[in-house]
PDB file of C-alpha atoms in Angstrom:
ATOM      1  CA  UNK I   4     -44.367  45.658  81.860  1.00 33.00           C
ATOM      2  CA  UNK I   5     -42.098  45.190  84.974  1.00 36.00           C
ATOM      3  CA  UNK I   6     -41.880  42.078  86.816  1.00 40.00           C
ATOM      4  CA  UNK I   7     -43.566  41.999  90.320  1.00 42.00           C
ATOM      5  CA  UNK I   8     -40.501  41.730  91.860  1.00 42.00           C
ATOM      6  CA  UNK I   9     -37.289  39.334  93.511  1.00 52.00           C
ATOM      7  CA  UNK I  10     -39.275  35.939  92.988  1.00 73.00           C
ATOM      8  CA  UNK I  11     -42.713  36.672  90.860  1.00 85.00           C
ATOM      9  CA  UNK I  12     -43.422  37.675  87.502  1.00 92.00           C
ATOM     10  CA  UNK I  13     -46.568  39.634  86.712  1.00 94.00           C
ATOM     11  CA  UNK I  14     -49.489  38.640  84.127  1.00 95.00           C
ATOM     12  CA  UNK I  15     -49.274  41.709  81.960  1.00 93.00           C
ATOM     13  CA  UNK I  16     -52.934  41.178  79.682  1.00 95.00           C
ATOM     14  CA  UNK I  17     -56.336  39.886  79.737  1.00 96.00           C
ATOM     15  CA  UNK I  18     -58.232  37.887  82.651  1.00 96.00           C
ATOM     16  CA  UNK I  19     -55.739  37.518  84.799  1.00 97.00           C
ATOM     17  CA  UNK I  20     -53.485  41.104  84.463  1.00 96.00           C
ATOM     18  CA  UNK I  21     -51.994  42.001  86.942  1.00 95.00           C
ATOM     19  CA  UNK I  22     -51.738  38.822  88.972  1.00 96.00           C
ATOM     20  CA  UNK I  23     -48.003  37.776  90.796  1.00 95.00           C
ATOM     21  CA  UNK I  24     -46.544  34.386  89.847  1.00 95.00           C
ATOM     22  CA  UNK I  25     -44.182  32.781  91.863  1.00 95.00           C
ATOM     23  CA  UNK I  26     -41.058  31.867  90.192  1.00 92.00           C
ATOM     24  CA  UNK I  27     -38.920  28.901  91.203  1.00 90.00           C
ATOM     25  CA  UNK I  28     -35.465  28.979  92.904  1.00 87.00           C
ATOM     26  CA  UNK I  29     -32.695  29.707  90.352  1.00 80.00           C
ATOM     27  CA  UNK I  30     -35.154  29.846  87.519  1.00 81.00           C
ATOM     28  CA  UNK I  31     -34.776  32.774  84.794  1.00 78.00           C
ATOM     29  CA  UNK I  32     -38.330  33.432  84.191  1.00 81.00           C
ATOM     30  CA  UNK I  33     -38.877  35.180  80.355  1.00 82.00           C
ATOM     31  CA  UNK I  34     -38.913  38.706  81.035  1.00 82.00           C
ATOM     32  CA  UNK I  35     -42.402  41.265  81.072  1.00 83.00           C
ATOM     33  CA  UNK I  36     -40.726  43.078  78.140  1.00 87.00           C
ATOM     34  CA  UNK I  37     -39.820  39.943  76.105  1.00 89.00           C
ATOM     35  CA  UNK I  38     -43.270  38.236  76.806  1.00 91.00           C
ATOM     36  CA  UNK I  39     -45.231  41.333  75.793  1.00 92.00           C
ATOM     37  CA  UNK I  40     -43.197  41.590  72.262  1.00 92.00           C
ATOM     38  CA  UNK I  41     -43.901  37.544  72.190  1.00 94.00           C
ATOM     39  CA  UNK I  42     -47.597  38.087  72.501  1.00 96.00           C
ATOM     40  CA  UNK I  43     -47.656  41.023  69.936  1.00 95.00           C
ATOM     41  CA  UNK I  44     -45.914  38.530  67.200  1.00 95.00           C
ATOM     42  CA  UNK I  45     -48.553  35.510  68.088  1.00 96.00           C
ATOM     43  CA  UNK I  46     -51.326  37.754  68.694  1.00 95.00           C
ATOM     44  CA  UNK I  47     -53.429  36.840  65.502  1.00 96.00           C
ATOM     45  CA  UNK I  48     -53.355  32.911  66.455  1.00 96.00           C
ATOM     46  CA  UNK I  49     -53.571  33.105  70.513  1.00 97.00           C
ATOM     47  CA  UNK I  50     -57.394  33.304  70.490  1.00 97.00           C
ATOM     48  CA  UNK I  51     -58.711  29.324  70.697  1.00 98.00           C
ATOM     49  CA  UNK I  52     -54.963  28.051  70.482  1.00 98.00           C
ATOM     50  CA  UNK I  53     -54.119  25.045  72.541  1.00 98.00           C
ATOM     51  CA  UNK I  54     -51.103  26.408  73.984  1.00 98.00           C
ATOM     52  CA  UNK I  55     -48.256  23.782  75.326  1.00 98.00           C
ATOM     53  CA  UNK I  56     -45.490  25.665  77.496  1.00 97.00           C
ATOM     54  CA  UNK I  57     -42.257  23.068  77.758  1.00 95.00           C
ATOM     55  CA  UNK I  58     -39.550  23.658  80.859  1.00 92.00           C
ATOM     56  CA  UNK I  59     -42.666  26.208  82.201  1.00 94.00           C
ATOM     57  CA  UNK I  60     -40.813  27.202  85.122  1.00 92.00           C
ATOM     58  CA  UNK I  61     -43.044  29.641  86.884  1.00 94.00           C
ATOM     59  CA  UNK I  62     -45.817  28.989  84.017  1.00 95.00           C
ATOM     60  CA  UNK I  63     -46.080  32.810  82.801  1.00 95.00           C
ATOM     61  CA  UNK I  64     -45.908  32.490  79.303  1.00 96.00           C
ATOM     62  CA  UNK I  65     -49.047  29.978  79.184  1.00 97.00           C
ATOM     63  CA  UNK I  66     -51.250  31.424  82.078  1.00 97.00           C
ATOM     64  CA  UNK I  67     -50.640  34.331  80.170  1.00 97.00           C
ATOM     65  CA  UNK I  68     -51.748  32.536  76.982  1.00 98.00           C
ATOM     66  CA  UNK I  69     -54.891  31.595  78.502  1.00 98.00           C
ATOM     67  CA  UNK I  70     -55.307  35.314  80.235  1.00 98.00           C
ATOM     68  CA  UNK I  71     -55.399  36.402  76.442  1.00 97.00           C
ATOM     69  CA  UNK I  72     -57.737  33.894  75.313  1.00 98.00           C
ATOM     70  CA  UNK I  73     -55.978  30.510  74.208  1.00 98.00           C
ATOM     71  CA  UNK I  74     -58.249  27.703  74.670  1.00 98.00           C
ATOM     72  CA  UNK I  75     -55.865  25.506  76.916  1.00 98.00           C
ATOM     73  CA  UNK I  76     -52.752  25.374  78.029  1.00 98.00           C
ATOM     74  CA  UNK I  77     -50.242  22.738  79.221  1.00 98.00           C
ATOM     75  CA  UNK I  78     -47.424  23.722  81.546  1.00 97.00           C
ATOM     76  CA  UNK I  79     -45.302  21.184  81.593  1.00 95.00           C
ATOM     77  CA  UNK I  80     -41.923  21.487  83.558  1.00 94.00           C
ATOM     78  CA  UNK I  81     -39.848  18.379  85.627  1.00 91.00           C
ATOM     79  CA  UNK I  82     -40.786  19.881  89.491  1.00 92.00           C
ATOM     80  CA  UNK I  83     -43.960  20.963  89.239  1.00 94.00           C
ATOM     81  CA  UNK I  84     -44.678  22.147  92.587  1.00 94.00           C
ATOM     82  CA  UNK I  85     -44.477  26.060  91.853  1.00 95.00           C
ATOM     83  CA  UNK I  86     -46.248  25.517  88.940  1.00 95.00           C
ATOM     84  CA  UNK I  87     -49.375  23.944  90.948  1.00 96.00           C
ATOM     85  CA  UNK I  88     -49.212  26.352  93.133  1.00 96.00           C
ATOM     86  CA  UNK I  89     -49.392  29.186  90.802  1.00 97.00           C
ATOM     87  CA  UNK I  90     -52.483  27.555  88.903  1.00 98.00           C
ATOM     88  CA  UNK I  91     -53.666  27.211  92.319  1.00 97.00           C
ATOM     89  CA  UNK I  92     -53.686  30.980  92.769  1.00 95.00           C
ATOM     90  CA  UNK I  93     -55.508  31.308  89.760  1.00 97.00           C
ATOM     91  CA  UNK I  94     -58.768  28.918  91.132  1.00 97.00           C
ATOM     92  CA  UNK I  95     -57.594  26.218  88.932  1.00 97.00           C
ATOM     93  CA  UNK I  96     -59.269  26.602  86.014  1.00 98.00           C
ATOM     94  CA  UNK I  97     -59.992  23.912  83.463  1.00 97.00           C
ATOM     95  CA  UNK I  98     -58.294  25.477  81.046  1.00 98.00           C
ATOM     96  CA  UNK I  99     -54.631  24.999  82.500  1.00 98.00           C
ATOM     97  CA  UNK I 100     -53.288  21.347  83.590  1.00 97.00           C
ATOM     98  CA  UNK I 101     -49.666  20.564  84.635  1.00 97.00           C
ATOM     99  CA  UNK I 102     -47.711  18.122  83.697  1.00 96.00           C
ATOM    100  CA  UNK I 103     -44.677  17.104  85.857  1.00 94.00           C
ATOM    101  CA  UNK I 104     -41.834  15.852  84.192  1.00 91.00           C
ATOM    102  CA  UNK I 105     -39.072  16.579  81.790  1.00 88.00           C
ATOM    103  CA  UNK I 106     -39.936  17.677  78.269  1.00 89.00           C
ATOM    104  CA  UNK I 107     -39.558  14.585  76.970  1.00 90.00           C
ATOM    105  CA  UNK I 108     -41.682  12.558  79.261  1.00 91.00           C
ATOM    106  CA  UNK I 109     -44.317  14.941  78.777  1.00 93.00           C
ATOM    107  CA  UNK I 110     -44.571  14.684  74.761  1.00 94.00           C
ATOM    108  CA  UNK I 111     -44.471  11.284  75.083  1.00 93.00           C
ATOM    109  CA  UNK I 112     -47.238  11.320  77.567  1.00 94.00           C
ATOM    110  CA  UNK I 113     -49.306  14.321  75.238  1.00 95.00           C
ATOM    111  CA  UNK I 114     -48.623  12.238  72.154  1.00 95.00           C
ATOM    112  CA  UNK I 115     -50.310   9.209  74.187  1.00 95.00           C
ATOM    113  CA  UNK I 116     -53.183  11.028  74.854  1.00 95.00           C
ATOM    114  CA  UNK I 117     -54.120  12.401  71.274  1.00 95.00           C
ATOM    115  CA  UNK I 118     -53.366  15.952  72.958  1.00 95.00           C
ATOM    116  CA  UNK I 119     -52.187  18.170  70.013  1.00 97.00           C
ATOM    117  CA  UNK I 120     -51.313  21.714  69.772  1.00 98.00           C
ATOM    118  CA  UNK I 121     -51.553  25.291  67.613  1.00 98.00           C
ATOM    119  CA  UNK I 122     -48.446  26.996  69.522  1.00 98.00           C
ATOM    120  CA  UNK I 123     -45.577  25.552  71.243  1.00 97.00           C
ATOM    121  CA  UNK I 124     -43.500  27.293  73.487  1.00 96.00           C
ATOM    122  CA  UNK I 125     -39.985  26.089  74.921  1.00 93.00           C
ATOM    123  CA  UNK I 126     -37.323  27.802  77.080  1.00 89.00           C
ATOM    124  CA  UNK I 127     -34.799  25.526  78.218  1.00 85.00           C
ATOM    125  CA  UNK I 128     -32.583  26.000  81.084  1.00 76.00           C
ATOM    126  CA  UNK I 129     -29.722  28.362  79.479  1.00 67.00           C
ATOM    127  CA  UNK I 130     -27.071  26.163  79.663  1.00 63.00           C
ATOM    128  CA  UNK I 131     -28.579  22.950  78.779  1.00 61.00           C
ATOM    129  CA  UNK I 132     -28.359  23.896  75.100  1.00 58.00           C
ATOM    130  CA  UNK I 133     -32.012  24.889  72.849  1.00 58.00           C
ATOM    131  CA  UNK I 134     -32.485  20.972  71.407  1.00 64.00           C
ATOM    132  CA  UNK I 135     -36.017  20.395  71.750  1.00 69.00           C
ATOM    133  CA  UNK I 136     -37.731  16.695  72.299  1.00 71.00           C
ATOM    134  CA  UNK I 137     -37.013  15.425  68.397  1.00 71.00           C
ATOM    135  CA  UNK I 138     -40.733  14.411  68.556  1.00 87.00           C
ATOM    136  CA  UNK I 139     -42.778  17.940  68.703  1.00 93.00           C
ATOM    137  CA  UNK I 140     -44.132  17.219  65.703  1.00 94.00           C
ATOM    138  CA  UNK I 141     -45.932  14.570  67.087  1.00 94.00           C
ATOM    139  CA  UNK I 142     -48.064  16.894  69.316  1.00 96.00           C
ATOM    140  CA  UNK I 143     -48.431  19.308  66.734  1.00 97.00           C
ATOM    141  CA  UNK I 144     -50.894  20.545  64.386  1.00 96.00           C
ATOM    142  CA  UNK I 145     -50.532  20.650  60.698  1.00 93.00           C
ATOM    143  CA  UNK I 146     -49.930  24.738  60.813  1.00 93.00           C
ATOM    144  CA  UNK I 147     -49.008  24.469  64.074  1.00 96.00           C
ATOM    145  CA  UNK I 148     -46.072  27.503  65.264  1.00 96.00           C
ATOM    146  CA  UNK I 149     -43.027  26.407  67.498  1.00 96.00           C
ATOM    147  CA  UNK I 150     -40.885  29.176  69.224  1.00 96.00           C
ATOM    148  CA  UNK I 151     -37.885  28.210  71.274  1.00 94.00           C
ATOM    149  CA  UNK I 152     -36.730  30.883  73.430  1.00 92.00           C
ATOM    150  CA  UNK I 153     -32.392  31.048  73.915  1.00 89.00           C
ATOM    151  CA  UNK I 154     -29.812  33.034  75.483  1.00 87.00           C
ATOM    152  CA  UNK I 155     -28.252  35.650  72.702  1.00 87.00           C
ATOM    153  CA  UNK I 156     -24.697  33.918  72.681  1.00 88.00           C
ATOM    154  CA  UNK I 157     -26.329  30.509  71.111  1.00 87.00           C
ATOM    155  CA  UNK I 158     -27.561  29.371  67.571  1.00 88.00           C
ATOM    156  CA  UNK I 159     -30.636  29.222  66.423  1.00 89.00           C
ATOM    157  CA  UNK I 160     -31.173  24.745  65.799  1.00 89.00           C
ATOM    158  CA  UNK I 161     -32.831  22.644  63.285  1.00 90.00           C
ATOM    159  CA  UNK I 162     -36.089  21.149  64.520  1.00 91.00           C
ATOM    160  CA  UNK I 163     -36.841  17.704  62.507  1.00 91.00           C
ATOM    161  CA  UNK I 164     -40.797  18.506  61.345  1.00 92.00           C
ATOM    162  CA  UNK I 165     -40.715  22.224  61.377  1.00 95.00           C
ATOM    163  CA  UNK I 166     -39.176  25.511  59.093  1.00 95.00           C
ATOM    164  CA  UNK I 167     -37.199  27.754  60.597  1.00 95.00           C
ATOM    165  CA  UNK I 168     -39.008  31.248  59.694  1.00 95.00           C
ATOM    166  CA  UNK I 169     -37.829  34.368  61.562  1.00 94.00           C
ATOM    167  CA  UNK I 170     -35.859  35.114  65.001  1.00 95.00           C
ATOM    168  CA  UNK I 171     -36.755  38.333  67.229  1.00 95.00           C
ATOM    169  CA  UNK I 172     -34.033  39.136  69.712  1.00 93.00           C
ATOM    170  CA  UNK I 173     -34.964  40.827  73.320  1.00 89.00           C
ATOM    171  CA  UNK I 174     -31.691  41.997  75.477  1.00 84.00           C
ATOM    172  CA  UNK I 175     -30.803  38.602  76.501  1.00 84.00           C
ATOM    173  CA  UNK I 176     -33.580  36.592  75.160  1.00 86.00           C
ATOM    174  CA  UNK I 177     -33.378  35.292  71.402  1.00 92.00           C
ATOM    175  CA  UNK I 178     -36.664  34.045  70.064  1.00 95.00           C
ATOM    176  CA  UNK I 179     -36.952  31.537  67.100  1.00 95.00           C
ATOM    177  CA  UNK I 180     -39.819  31.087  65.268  1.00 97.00           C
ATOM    178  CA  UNK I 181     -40.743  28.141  63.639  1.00 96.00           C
ATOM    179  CA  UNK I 182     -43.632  26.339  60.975  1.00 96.00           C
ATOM    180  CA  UNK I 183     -44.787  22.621  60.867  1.00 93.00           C
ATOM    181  CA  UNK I 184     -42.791  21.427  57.501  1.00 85.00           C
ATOM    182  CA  UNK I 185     -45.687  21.304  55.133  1.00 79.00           C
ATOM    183  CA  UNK I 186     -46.820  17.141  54.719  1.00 65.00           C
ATOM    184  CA  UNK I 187     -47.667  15.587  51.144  1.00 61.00           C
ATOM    185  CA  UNK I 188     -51.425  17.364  51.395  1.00 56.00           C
ATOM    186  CA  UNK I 189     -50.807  20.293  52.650  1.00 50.00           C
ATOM    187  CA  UNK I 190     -49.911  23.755  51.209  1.00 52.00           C
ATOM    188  CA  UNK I 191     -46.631  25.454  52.723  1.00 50.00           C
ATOM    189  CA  UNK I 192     -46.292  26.521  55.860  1.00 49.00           C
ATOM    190  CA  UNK I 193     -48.306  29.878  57.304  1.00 54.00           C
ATOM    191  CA  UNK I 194     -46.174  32.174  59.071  1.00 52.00           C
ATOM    192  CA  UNK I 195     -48.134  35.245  61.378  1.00 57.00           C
TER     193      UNK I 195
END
């Protein structure tokens, strides 16, 4: 799937196909072809998946979560005002909310809340380095998956709470795939 062009990305499946995001200034939104081989790997556990999409940028990777069926979806990136906007397009449905701040704020703020979710995504600013808020387990299921999305030329990182499983490279775009660390009851971690 091509992007719509300088400044959008395009929804490549389900309810929303087709539709133009707008994509912030000097943001490096995930490309068509990387999301697409993202959605094939987590296709078995989108359905009914809370969905939370950290550093969100445009918000492509969970609108297009919830265009394939996830239950909900939290886009959650420090300026928020593209991402409102782009919801906005979309009629606001109930299924998407925003939260504006930085990663860490807004675990802190989903952890408050009780909020927690199946599949987390996270894609850093290249440059910024791929550490993720040390608390994701906090918002996370038991079997809950984690991918962090990096540039090629960086390591994959430990996450404390989650298993480091497999890693699926795209041009540019590296992503890791991770398991919540199995807890004293449970059984291992699943992997898709």
């Amino acid at each position: 799937m091509r992007d719509a062009g300088p400044g959008a990305v395009r929804i490549a499946a389900g309810r929303w196909k087709g539709r133009r995001l707008e994509v912030p200034v000097g943001a490096r939104p995930t490309s068509g072809r990387a999301r697409e081989a993202l959605f094939d790997i987590l296709s078995d556990r989108i359905p009914g998946a809370r969905f939370l999409d950290l550093h969100a940028g445009s918000g492509a990777v969970g609108i297009e979560a919830v265009s394939r069926g996830a239950r909900r979806a939290v886009l959650a990136e420090r300026e928020a005002g593209v991402l409102e906007r782009n919801v906005g397009r979309l009629g606001n449905p109930p299924e998407l909310s925003v939260v504006e701040g930085d990663a860490n704020e807004a675990v802190r703020r989903l952890e408050d809340s009780g909020e927690r979710f199946e599949i987390i995504f996270s894609d850093p600013p290249y440059g910024t380095g791929t550490v993720p808020p040390p608390d994701l387990a906090s918002v996370a299921v038991e079997d809950a998956f984690l991918v962090l999305q990096r540039d090629s030329n960086t390591a994959a990182v430990e996450v404390a709470g989650f298993v480091h499983f497999r890693e699926r490279e795209y041009g540019r775009n590296v992503f890791d795939f991770y398991t919540r660390a199995p807890t004293k009851n449970s059984r291992g971690p699943a992997t898709p």
